[in-house]
mmCIF file with all atom_site columns, C-alpha atoms in Angstrom:
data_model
loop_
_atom_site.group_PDB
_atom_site.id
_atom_site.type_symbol
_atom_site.label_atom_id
_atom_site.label_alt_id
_atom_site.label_comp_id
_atom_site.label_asym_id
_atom_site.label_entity_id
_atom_site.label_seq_id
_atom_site.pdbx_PDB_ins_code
_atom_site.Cartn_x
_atom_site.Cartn_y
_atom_site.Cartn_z
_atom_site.occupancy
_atom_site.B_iso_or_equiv
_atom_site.pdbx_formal_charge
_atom_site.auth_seq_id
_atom_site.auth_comp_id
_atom_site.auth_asym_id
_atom_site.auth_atom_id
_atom_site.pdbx_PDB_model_num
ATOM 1   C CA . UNK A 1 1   ? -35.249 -146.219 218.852 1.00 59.00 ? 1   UNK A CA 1
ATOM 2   C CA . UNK A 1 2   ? -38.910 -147.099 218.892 1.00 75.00 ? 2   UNK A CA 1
ATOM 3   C CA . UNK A 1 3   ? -39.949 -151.027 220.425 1.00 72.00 ? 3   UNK A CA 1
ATOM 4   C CA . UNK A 1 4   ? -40.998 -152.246 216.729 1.00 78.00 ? 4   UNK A CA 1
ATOM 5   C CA . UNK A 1 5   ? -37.357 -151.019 215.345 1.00 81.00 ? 5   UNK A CA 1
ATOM 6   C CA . UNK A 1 6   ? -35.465 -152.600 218.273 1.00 79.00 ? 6   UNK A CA 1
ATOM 7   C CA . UNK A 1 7   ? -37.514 -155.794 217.600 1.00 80.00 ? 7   UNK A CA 1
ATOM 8   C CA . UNK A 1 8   ? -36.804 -155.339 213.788 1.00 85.00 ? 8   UNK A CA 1
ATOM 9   C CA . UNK A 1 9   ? -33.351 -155.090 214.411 1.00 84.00 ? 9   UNK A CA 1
ATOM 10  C CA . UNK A 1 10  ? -33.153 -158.119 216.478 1.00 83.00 ? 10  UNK A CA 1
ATOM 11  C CA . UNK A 1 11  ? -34.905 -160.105 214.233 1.00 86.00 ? 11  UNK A CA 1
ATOM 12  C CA . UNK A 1 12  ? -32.592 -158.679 211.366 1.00 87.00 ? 12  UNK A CA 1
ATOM 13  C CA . UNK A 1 13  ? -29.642 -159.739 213.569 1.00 87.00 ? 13  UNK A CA 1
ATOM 14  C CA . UNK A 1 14  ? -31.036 -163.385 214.019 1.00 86.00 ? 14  UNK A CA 1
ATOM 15  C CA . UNK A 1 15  ? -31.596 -163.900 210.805 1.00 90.00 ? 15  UNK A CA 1
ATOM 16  C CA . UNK A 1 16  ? -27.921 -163.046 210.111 1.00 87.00 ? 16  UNK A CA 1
ATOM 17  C CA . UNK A 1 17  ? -27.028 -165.541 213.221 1.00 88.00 ? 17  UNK A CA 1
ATOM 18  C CA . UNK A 1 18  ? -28.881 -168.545 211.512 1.00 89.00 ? 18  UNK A CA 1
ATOM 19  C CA . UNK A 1 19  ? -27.832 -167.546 207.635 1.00 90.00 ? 19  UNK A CA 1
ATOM 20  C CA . UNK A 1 20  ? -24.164 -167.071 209.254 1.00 88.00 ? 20  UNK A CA 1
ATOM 21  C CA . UNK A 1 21  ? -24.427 -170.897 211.072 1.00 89.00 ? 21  UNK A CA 1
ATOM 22  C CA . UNK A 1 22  ? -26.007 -172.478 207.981 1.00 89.00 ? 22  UNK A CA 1
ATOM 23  C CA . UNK A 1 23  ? -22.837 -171.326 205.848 1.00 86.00 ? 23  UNK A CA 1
ATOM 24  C CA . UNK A 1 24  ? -20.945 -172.888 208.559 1.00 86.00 ? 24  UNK A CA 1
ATOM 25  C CA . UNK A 1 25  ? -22.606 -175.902 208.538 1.00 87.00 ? 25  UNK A CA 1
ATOM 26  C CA . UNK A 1 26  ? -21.636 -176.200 204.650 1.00 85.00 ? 26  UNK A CA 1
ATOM 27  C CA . UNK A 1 27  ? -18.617 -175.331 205.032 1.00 82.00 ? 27  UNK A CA 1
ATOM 28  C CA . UNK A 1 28  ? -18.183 -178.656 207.735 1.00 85.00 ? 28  UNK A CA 1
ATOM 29  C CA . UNK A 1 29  ? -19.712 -180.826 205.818 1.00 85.00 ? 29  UNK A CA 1
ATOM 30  C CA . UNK A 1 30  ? -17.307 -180.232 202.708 1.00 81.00 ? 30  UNK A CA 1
ATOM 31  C CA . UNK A 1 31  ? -14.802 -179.427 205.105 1.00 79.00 ? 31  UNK A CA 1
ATOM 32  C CA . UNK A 1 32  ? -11.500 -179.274 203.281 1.00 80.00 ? 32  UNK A CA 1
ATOM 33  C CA . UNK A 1 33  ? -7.593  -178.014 204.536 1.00 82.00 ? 33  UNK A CA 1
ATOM 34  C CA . UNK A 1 34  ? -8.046  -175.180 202.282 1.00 79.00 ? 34  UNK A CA 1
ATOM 35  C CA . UNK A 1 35  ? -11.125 -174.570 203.313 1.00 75.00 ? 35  UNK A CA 1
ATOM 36  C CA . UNK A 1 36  ? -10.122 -173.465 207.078 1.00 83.00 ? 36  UNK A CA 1
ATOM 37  C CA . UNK A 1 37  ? -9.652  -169.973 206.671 1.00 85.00 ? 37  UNK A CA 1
ATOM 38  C CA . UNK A 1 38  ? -13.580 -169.875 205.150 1.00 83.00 ? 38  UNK A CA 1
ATOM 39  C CA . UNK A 1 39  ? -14.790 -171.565 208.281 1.00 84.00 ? 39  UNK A CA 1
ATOM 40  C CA . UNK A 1 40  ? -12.820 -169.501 210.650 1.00 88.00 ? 40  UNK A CA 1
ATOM 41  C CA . UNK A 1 41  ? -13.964 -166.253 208.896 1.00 88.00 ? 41  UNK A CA 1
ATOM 42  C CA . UNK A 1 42  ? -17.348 -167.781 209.610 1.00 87.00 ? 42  UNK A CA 1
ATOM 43  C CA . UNK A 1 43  ? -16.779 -168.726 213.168 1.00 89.00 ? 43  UNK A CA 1
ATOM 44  C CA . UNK A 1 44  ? -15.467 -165.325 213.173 1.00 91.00 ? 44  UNK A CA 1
ATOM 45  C CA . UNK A 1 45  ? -18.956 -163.712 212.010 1.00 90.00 ? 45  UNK A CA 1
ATOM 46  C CA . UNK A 1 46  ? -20.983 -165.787 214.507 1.00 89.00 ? 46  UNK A CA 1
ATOM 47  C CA . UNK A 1 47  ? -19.178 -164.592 217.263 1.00 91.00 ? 47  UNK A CA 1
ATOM 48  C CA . UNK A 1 48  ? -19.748 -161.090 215.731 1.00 91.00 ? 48  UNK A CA 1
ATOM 49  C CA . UNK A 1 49  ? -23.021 -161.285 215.404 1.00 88.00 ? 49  UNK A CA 1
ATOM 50  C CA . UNK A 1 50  ? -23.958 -162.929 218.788 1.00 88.00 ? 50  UNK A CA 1
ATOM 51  C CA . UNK A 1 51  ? -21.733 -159.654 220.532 1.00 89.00 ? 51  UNK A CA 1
ATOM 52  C CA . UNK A 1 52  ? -24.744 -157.525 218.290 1.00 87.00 ? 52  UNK A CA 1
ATOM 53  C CA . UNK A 1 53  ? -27.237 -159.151 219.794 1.00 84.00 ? 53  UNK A CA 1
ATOM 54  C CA . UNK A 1 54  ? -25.617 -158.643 223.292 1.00 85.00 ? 54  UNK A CA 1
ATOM 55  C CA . UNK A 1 55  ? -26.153 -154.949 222.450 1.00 84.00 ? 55  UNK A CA 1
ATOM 56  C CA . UNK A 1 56  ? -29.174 -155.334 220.976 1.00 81.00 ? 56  UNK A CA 1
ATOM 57  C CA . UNK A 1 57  ? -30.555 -157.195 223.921 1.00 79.00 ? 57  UNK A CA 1
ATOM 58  C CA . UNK A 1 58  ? -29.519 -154.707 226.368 1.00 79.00 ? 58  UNK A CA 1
ATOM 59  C CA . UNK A 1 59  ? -31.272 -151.807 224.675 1.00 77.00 ? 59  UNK A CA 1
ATOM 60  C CA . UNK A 1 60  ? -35.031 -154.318 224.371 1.00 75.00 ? 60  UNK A CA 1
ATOM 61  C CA . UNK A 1 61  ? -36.931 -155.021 227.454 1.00 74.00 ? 61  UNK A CA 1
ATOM 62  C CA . UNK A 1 62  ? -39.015 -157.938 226.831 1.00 74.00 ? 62  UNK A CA 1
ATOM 63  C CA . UNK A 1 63  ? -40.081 -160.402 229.196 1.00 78.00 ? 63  UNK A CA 1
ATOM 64  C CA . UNK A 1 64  ? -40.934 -164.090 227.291 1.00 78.00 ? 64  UNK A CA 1
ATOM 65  C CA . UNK A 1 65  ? -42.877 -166.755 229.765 1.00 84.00 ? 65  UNK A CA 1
ATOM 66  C CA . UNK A 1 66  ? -40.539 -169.631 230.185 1.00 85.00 ? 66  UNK A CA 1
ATOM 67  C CA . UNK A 1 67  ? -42.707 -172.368 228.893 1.00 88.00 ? 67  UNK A CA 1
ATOM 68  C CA . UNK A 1 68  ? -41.920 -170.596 225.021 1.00 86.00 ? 68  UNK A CA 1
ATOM 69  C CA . UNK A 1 69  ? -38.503 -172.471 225.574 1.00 85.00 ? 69  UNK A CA 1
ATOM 70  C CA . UNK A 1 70  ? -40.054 -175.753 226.015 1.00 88.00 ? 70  UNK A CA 1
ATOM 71  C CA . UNK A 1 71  ? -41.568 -175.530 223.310 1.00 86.00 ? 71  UNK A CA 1
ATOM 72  C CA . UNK A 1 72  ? -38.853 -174.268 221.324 1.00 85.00 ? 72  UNK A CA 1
ATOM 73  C CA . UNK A 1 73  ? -36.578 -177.212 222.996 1.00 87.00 ? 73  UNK A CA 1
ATOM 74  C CA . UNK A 1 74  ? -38.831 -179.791 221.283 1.00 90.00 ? 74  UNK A CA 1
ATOM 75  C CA . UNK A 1 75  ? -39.080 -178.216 218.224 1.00 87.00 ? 75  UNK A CA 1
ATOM 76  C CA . UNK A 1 76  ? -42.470 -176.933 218.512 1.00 88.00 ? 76  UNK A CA 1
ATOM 77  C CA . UNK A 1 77  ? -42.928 -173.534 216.582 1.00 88.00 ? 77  UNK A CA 1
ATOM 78  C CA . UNK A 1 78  ? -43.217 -170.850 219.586 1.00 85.00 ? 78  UNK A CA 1
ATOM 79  C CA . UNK A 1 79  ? -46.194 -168.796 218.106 1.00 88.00 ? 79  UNK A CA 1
ATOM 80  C CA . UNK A 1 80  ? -48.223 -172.634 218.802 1.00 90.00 ? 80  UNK A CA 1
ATOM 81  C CA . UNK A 1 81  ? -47.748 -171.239 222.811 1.00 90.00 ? 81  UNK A CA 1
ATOM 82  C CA . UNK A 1 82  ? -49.598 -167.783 221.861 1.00 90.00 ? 82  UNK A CA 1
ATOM 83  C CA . UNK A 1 83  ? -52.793 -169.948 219.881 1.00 92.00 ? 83  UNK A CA 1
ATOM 84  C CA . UNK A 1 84  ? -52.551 -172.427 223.006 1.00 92.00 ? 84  UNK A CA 1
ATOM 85  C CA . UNK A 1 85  ? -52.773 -169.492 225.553 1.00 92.00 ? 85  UNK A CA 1
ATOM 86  C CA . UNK A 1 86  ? -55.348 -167.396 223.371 1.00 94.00 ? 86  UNK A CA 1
ATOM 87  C CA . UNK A 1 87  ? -57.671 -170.673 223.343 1.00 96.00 ? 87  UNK A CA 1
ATOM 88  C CA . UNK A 1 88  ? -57.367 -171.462 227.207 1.00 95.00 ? 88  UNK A CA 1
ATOM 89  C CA . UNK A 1 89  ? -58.266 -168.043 227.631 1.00 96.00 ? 89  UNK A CA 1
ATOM 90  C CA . UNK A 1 90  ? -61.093 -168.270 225.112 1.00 96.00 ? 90  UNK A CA 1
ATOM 91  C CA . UNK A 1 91  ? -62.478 -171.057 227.202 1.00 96.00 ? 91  UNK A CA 1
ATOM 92  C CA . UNK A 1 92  ? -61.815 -169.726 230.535 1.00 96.00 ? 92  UNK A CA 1
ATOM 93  C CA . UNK A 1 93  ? -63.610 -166.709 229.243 1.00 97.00 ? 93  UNK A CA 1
ATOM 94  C CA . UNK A 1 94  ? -66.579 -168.592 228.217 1.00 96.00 ? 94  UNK A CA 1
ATOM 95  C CA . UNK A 1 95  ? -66.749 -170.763 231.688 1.00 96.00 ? 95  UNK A CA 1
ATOM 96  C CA . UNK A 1 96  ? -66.930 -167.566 233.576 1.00 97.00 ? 96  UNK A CA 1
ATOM 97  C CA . UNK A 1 97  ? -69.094 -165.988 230.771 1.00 97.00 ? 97  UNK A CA 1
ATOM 98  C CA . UNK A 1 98  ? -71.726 -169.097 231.954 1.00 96.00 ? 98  UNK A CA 1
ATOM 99  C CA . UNK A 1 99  ? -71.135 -168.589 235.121 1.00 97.00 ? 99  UNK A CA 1
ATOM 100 C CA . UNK A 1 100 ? -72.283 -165.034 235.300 1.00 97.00 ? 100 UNK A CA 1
ATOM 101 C CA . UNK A 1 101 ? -75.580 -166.302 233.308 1.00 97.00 ? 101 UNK A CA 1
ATOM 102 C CA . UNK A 1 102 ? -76.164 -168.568 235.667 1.00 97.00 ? 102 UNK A CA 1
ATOM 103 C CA . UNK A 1 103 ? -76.106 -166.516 238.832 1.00 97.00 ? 103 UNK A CA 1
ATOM 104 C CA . UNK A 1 104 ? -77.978 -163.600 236.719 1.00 96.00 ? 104 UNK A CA 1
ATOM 105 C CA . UNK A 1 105 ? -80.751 -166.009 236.529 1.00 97.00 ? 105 UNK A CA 1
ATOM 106 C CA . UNK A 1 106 ? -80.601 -167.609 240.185 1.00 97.00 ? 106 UNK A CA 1
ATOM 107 C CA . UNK A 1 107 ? -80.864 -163.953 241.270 1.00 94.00 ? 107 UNK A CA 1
ATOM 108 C CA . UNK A 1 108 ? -83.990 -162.798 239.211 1.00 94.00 ? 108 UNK A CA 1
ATOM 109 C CA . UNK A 1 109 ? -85.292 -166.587 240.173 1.00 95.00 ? 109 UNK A CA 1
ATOM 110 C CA . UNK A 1 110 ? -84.680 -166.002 244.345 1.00 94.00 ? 110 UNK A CA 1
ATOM 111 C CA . UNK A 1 111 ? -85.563 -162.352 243.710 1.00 91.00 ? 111 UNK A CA 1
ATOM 112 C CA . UNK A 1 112 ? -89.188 -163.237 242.295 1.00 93.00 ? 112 UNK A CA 1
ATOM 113 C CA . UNK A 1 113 ? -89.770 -166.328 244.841 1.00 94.00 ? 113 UNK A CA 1
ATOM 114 C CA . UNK A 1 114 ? -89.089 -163.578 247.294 1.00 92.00 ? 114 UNK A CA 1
ATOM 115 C CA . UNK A 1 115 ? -91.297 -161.111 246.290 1.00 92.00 ? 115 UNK A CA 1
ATOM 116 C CA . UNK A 1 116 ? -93.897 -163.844 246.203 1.00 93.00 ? 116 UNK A CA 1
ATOM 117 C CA . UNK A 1 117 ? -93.289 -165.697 249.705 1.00 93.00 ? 117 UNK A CA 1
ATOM 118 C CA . UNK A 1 118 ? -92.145 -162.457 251.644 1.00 93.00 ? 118 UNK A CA 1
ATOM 119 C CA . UNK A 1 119 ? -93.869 -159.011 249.739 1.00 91.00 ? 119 UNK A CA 1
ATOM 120 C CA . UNK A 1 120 ? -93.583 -156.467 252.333 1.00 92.00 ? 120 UNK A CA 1
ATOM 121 C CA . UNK A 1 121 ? -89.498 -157.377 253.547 1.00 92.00 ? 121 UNK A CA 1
ATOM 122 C CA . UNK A 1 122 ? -89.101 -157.781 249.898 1.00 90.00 ? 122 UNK A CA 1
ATOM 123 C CA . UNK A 1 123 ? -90.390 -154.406 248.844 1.00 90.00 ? 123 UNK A CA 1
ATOM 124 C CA . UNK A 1 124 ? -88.353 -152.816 251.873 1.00 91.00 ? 124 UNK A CA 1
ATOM 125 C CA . UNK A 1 125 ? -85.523 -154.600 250.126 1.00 90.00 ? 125 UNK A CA 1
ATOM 126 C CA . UNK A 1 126 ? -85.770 -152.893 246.813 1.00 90.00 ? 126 UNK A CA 1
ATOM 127 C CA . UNK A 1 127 ? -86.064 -149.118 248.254 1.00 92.00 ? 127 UNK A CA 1
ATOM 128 C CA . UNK A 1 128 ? -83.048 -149.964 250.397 1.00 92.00 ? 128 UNK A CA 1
ATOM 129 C CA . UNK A 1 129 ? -81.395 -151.272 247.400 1.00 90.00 ? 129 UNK A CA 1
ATOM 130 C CA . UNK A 1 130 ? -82.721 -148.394 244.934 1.00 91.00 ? 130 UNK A CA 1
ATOM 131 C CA . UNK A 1 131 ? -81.287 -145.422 247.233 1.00 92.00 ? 131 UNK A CA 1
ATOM 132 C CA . UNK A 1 132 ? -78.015 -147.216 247.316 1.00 91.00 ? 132 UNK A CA 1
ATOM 133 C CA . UNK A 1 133 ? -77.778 -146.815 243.340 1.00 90.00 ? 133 UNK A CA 1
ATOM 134 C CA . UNK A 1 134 ? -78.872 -143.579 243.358 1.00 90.00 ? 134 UNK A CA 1
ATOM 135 C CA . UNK A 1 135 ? -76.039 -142.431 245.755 1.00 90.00 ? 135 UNK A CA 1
ATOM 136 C CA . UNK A 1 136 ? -73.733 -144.248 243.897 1.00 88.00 ? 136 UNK A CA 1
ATOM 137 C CA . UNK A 1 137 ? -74.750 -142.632 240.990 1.00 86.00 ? 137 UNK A CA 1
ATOM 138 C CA . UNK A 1 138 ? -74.254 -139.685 242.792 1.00 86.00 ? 138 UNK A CA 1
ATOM 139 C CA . UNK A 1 139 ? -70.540 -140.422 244.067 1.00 84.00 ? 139 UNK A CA 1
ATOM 140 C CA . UNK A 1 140 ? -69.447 -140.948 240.825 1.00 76.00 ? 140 UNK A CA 1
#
């Protein structure tokens, strides 16, 4: 079974789980004598249903980051934890994005005060530098 059917099945199974404890819920609120049997039978498919997903969960190896609990423990939808994580890494990405800029430019700055205050080191520097990339070049 392929990961997108054993996730499909899963869901498939959940869905039963909450359409199963919904008719259960009715069935308490109008709770009547003659109404037992219907609840039990109910109470009956839960249990049923959470033993599928025992299999189920066996068979699917998926690792969730615990903070998607907290958020589902106060009610928060857990798909808001993928947007929050997407964004902090949007903005991490964009902080180091700067960053990079920013040294790009101090090295072309202290790379052309260099060449100004100290020429001959400074062309010395660049051969050195340019036969490392060419036998790097060549290593690869």
């Amino acid at each position: 079974m392929e990961e997108t059917d054993k996730r499909r099945a899963i869901e498939s199974r959940l869905e039963n789980v909450i359409e199963t404890l919904r008719k259960c819920i009715i069935s308490i609120e109008h709770f009547k004598e003659e109404g037992q049997e219907t609840l039990f039978k109910r109470i009956n498919e839960i249990v049923s249903h959470y033993q599928e997903l025992d299999k189920l969960r066996r068979e699917y190896d998926a690792e969730l980051p615990f903070e998607i609990f907290t958020y589902i423990d106060q009610g928060k939808n857990p798909e808001l934890y993928n947007r929050e994580c997407l964004e902090k890494c949007e903005k991490s990405n964009q902080a180091t994005k700067g960053k990079i800029l920013a040294f790009r430019k101090f090295r072309s700055a202290l790379e052309k005060n260099m060449e100004q205050t100290f020429e001959q080191e400074f062309h010395k520097y660049k051969e050195f530098k340019n036969k490392l990339e060419k036998q790097e070049e060549t290593n690869q």
